[in-house]
Coordinates of C-alpha atoms in Angstrom, one line a residue:
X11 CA 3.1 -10.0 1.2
X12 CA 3.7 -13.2 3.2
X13 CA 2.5 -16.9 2.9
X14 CA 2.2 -18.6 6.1
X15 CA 4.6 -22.0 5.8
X16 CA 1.6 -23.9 7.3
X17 CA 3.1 -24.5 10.6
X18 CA 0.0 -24.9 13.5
X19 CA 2.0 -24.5 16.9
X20 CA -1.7 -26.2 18.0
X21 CA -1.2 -29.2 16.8
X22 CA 2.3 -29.9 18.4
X23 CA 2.6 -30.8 22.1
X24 CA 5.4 -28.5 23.0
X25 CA 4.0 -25.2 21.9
X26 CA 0.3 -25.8 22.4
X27 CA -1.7 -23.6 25.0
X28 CA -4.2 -24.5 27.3
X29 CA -7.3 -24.1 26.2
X30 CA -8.1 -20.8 28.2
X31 CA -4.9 -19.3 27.3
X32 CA -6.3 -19.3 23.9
X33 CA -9.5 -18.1 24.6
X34 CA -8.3 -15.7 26.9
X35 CA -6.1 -14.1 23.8
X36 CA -9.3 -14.6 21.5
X37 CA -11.1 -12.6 23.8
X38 CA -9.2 -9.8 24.5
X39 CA -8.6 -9.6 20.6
X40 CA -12.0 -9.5 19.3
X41 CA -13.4 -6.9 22.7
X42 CA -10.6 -4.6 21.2
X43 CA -11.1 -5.1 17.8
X44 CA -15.2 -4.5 18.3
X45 CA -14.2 -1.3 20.7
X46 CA -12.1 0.3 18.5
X47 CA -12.8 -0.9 14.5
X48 CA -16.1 -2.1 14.7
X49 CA -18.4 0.0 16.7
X50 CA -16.4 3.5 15.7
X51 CA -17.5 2.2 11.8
X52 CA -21.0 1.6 12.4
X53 CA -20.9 4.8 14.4
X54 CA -20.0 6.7 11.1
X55 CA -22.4 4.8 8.9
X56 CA -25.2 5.1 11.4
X57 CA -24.5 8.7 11.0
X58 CA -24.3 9.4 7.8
X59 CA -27.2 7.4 7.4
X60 CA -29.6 8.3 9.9
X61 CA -31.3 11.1 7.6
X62 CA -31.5 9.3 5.3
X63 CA -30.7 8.5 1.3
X64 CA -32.2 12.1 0.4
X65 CA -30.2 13.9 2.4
X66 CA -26.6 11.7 1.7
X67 CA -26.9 11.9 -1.4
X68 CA -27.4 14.9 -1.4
X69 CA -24.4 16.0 0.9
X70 CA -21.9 14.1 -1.7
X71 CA -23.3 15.9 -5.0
X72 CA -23.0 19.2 -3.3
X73 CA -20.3 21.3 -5.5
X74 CA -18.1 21.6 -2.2
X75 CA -18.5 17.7 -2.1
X76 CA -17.9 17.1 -5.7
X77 CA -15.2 19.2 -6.0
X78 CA -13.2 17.5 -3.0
X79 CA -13.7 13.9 -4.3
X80 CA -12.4 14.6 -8.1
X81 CA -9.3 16.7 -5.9
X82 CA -8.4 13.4 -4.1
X83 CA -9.0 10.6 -7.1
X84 CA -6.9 13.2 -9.2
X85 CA -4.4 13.4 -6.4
X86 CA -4.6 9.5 -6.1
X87 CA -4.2 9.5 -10.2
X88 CA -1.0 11.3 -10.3
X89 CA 0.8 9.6 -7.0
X90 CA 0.4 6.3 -7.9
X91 CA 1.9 6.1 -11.2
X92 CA 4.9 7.8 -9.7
X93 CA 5.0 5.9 -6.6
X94 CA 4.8 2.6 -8.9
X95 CA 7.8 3.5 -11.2
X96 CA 10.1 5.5 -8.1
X97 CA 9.5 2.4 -6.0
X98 CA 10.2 -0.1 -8.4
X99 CA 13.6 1.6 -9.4
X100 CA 14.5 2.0 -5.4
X101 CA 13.8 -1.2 -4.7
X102 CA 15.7 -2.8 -8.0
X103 CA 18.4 -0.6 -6.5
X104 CA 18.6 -1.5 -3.1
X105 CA 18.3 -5.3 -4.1
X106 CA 20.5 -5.8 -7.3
X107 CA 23.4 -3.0 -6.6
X108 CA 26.1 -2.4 -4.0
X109 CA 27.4 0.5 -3.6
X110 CA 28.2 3.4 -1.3
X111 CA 25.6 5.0 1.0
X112 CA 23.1 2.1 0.1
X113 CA 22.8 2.2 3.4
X114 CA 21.5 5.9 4.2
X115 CA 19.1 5.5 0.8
X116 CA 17.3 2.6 2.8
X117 CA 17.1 4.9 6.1
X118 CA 15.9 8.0 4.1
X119 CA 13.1 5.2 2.8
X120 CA 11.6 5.3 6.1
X121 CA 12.1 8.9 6.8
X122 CA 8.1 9.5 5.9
X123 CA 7.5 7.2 8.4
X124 CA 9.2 8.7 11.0
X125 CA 8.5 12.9 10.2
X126 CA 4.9 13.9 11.2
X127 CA 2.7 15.0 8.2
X128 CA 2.3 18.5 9.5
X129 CA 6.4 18.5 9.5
X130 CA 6.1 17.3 5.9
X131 CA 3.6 20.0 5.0
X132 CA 6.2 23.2 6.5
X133 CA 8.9 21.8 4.9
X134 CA 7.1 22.4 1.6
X135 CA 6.0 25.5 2.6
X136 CA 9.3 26.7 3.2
X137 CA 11.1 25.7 0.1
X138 CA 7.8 26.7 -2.1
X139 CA 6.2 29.1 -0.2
X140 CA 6.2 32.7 -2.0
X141 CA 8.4 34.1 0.3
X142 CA 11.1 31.5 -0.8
X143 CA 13.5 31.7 -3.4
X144 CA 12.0 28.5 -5.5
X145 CA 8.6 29.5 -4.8
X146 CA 9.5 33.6 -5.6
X147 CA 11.1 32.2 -9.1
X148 CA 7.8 29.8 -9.9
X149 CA 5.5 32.3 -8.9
X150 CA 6.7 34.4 -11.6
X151 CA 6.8 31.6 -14.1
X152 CA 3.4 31.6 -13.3
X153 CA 3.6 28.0 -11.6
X154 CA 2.0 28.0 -8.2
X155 CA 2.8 25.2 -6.0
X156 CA 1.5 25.6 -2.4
X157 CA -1.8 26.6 -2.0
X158 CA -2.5 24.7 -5.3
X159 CA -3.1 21.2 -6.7
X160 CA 0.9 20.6 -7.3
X161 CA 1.8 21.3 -3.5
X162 CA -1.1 18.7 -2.6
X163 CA 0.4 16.4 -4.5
X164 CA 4.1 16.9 -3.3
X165 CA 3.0 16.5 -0.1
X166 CA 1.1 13.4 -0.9
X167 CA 4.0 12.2 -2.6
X168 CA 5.9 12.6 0.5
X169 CA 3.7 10.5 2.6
X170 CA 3.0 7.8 0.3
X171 CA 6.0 7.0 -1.7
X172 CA 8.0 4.2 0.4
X173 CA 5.4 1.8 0.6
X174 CA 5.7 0.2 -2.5
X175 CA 9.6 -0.1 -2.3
X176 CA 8.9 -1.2 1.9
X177 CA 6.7 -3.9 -0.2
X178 CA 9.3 -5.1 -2.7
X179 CA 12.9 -4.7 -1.2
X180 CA 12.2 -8.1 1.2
X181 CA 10.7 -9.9 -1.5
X182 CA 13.3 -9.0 -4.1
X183 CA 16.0 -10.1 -1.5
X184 CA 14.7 -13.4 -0.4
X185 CA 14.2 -14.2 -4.0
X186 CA 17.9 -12.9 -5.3
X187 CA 18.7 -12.6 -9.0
X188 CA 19.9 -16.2 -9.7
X189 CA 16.5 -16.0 -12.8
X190 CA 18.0 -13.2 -13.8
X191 CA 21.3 -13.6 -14.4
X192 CA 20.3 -16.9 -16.3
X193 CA 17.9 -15.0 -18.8
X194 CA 20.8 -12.7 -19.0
X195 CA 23.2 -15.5 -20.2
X196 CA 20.7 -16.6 -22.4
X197 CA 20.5 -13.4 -24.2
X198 CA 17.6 -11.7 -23.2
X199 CA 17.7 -7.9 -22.9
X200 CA 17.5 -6.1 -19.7
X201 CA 14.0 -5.1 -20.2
X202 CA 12.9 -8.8 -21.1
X203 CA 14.2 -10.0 -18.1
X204 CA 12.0 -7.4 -15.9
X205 CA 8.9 -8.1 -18.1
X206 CA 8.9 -11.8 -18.2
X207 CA 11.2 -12.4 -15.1
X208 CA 11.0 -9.4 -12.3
X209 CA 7.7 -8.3 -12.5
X210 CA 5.9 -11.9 -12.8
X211 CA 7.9 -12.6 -9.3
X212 CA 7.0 -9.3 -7.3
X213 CA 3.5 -8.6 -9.2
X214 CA 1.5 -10.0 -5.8
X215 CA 3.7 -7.7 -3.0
X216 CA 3.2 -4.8 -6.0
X217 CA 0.2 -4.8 -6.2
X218 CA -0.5 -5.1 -2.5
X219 CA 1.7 -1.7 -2.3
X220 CA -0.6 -0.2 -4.9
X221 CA -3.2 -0.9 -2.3
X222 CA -1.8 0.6 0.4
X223 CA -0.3 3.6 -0.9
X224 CA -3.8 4.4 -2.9
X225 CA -5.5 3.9 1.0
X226 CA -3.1 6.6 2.1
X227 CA -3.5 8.7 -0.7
X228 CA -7.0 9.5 -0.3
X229 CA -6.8 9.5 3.5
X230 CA -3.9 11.6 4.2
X231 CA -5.2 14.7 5.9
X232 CA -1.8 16.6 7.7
X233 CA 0.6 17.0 5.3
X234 CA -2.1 18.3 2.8
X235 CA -4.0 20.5 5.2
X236 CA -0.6 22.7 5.6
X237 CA -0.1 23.3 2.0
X238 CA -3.6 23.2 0.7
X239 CA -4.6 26.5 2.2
X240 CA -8.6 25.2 2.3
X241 CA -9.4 27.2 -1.0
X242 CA -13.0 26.1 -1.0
X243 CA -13.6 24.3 -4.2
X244 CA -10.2 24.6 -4.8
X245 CA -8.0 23.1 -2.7
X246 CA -10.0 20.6 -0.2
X247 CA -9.5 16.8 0.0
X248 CA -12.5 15.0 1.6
X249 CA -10.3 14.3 4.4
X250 CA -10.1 19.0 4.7
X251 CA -13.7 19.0 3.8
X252 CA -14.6 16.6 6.4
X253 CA -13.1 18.3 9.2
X254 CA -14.6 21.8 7.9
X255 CA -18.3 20.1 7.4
X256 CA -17.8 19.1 11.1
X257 CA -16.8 22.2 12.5
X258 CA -19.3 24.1 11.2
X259 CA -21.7 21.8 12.8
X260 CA -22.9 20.0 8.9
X261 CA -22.9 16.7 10.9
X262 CA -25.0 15.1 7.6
X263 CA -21.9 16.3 5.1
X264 CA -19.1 15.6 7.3
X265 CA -20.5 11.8 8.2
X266 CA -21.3 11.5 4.5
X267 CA -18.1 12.0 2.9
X268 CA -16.2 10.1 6.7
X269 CA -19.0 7.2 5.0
X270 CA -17.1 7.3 1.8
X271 CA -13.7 7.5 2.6
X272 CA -14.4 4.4 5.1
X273 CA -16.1 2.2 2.2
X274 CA -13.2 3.1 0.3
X275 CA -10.9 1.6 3.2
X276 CA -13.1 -1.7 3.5
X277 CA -13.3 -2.0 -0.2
X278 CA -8.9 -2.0 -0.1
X279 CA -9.6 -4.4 2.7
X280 CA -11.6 -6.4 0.4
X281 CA -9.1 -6.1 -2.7
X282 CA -6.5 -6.9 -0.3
X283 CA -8.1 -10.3 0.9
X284 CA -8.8 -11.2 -2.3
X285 CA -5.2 -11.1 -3.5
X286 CA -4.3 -12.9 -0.2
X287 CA -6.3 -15.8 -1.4
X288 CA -5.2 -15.6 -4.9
X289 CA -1.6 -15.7 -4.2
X290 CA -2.0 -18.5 -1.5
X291 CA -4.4 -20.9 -3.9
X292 CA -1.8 -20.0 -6.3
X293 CA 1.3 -21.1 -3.9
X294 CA -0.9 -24.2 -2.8
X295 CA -1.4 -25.5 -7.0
X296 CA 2.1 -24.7 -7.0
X297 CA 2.9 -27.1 -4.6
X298 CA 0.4 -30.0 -5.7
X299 CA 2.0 -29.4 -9.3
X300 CA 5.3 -30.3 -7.6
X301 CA 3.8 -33.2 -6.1
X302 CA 2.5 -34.6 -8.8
X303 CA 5.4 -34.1 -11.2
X304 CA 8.0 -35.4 -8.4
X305 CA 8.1 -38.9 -9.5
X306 CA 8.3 -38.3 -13.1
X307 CA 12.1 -37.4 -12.2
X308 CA 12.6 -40.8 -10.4
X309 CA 14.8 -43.2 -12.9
X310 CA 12.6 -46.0 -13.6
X311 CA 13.5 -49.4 -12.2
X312 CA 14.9 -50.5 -14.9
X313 CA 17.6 -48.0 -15.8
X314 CA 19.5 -49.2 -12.3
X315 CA 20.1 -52.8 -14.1
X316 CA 21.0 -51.3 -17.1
X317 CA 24.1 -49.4 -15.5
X318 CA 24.8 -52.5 -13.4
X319 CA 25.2 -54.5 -16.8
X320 CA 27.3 -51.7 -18.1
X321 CA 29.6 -51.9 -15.5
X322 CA 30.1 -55.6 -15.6

């Protein structure tokens, strides 16, 4: 997460824009913000909606519904503890260790980013699948992974896991490790210095990652739809359900649970803004508290007579 340094290129004569420039940009903003967020939103609500609470609620407490929402909060569950403590540890690595290949461990970071979902989702299956020899060798430890909850969470894994370290590797760098090493000097143990040091200093861009890889979580729909296998009440995410509800023409079900999964979204939205505001009223008392204090460090006017007596 970034705080804006307060700079208004407005208010200064060489960068300011004429005052149709900026409306022009205003404009062309907010028609494509309205065209493709808004309306598309209100579409889905208005759907899921329009027969009314009866019939939505009962869409979302049908077993197929049910089953698919505890599948993608259990999915959620289990990926973000792991994404909290792998990208953590990446990011401590990147940032605090030199070493060889540092390098290719920050361009594999992005390699989710880069490989399409459905990729994602066959490269499970073929070093799972029962026809491989991982998957052959599980299968008769009686350990199932694709076509089961642990290949939907691999998968989601997959997708999900460099956000938090994308989150925390600026941050860490900008700040460096100058607190650290001085709590280090000063005998504190390594875990003292990431409890009371680290994680006070990264907790705002940490949690923001939480944010965003919880969003994709529940969201992610092609790397999952390989490996689930749509087991019905098995194996089907909302996202999976959704696009099965719709294809069989259950408009009410498919725009219910499309409802859900979007006030999910604008509730991380909401989160999100919330810790925006927290961390910049938090930065701003920050500031003020260095304003006020400032002049308590000036030497008073009477110490500079002192030292000129002392010399003389």
């Amino acid at each position: 997460m970034q705080i804006s340094n307060g700079y208004n290129y407005q208010d200064n004569a060489a960068t300011r824009d004429a005052p149709w420039v900026r409306a022009l940009f205003i404009g062309i903003a907010s028609i494509f913000m309205i065209v493709m967020l808004v309306i598309p939103l209100l579409a889905v609500f208005y759907e899921a909606f329009k027969g009314g609470w009866d019939l939505y609620v009962a869409a979302l407490v049908e077993p197929e519904a049910v089953s698919a929402i505890k599948l993608t909060l259990l999915t959620a569950a289990i990926v973000l503890p792991v994404n909290i403590v792998m990208g953590v540890a990446i990011a401590w690595l990147v940032t605090r260790y030199k070493f060889k290949g540092k390098q290719l461990v920050t361009t594999l970071l992005d390699l989710p980013f880069s490989v399409s979902p459905v990729v994602a989702g066959l490269m499970f299956v073929m070093l799972f699948g029962l026809n491989s020899t991982m998957g052959g060798w599980l299968e008769s430890m009686g350990i199932q992974v694709i076509f089961a909850v642990p290949g939907i969470v691999l998968a989601t894994l997959f997708v999900t896991f460099p956000f938090i370290a994308r989150e925390l590797i600026p941050l860490m760098q900008s700040q460096g490790d100058s607190e650290e090493q001085a709590a280090l000097t000063l005998g504190a143990s390594g875990w003292q210095v990431f409890w009371h040091i680290t994680l006070p200093n990264i907790k705002w861009a940490l949690l923001y990652g939480i944010i965003l890889t919880n969003a994709r979580a529940m969201g992610e729909f092609g790397a999952v739809s390989v490996v689930s296998g749509h087991i019905r009440g098995e194996t089907n995410t909302m996202p999976l359900l959704v696009e099965i509800a719709y294809n069989e023409y259950n408009f009410t079900a498919a725009f219910a649970l499309s409802s859900l999964l979007a006030a999910l979204a604008l509730l991380t939205l909401i989160v999100q803004q919330i810790m925006s505001k927290l961390q910049t009223r938090k930065y701003a008392k920050g500031n003020d508290r260095e304003a006020i204090t400032a002049p308590a460090l000036v030497i008073p006017a009477t110490e500079p007579a002192k030292a000129t007596d002392a010399k003389n």
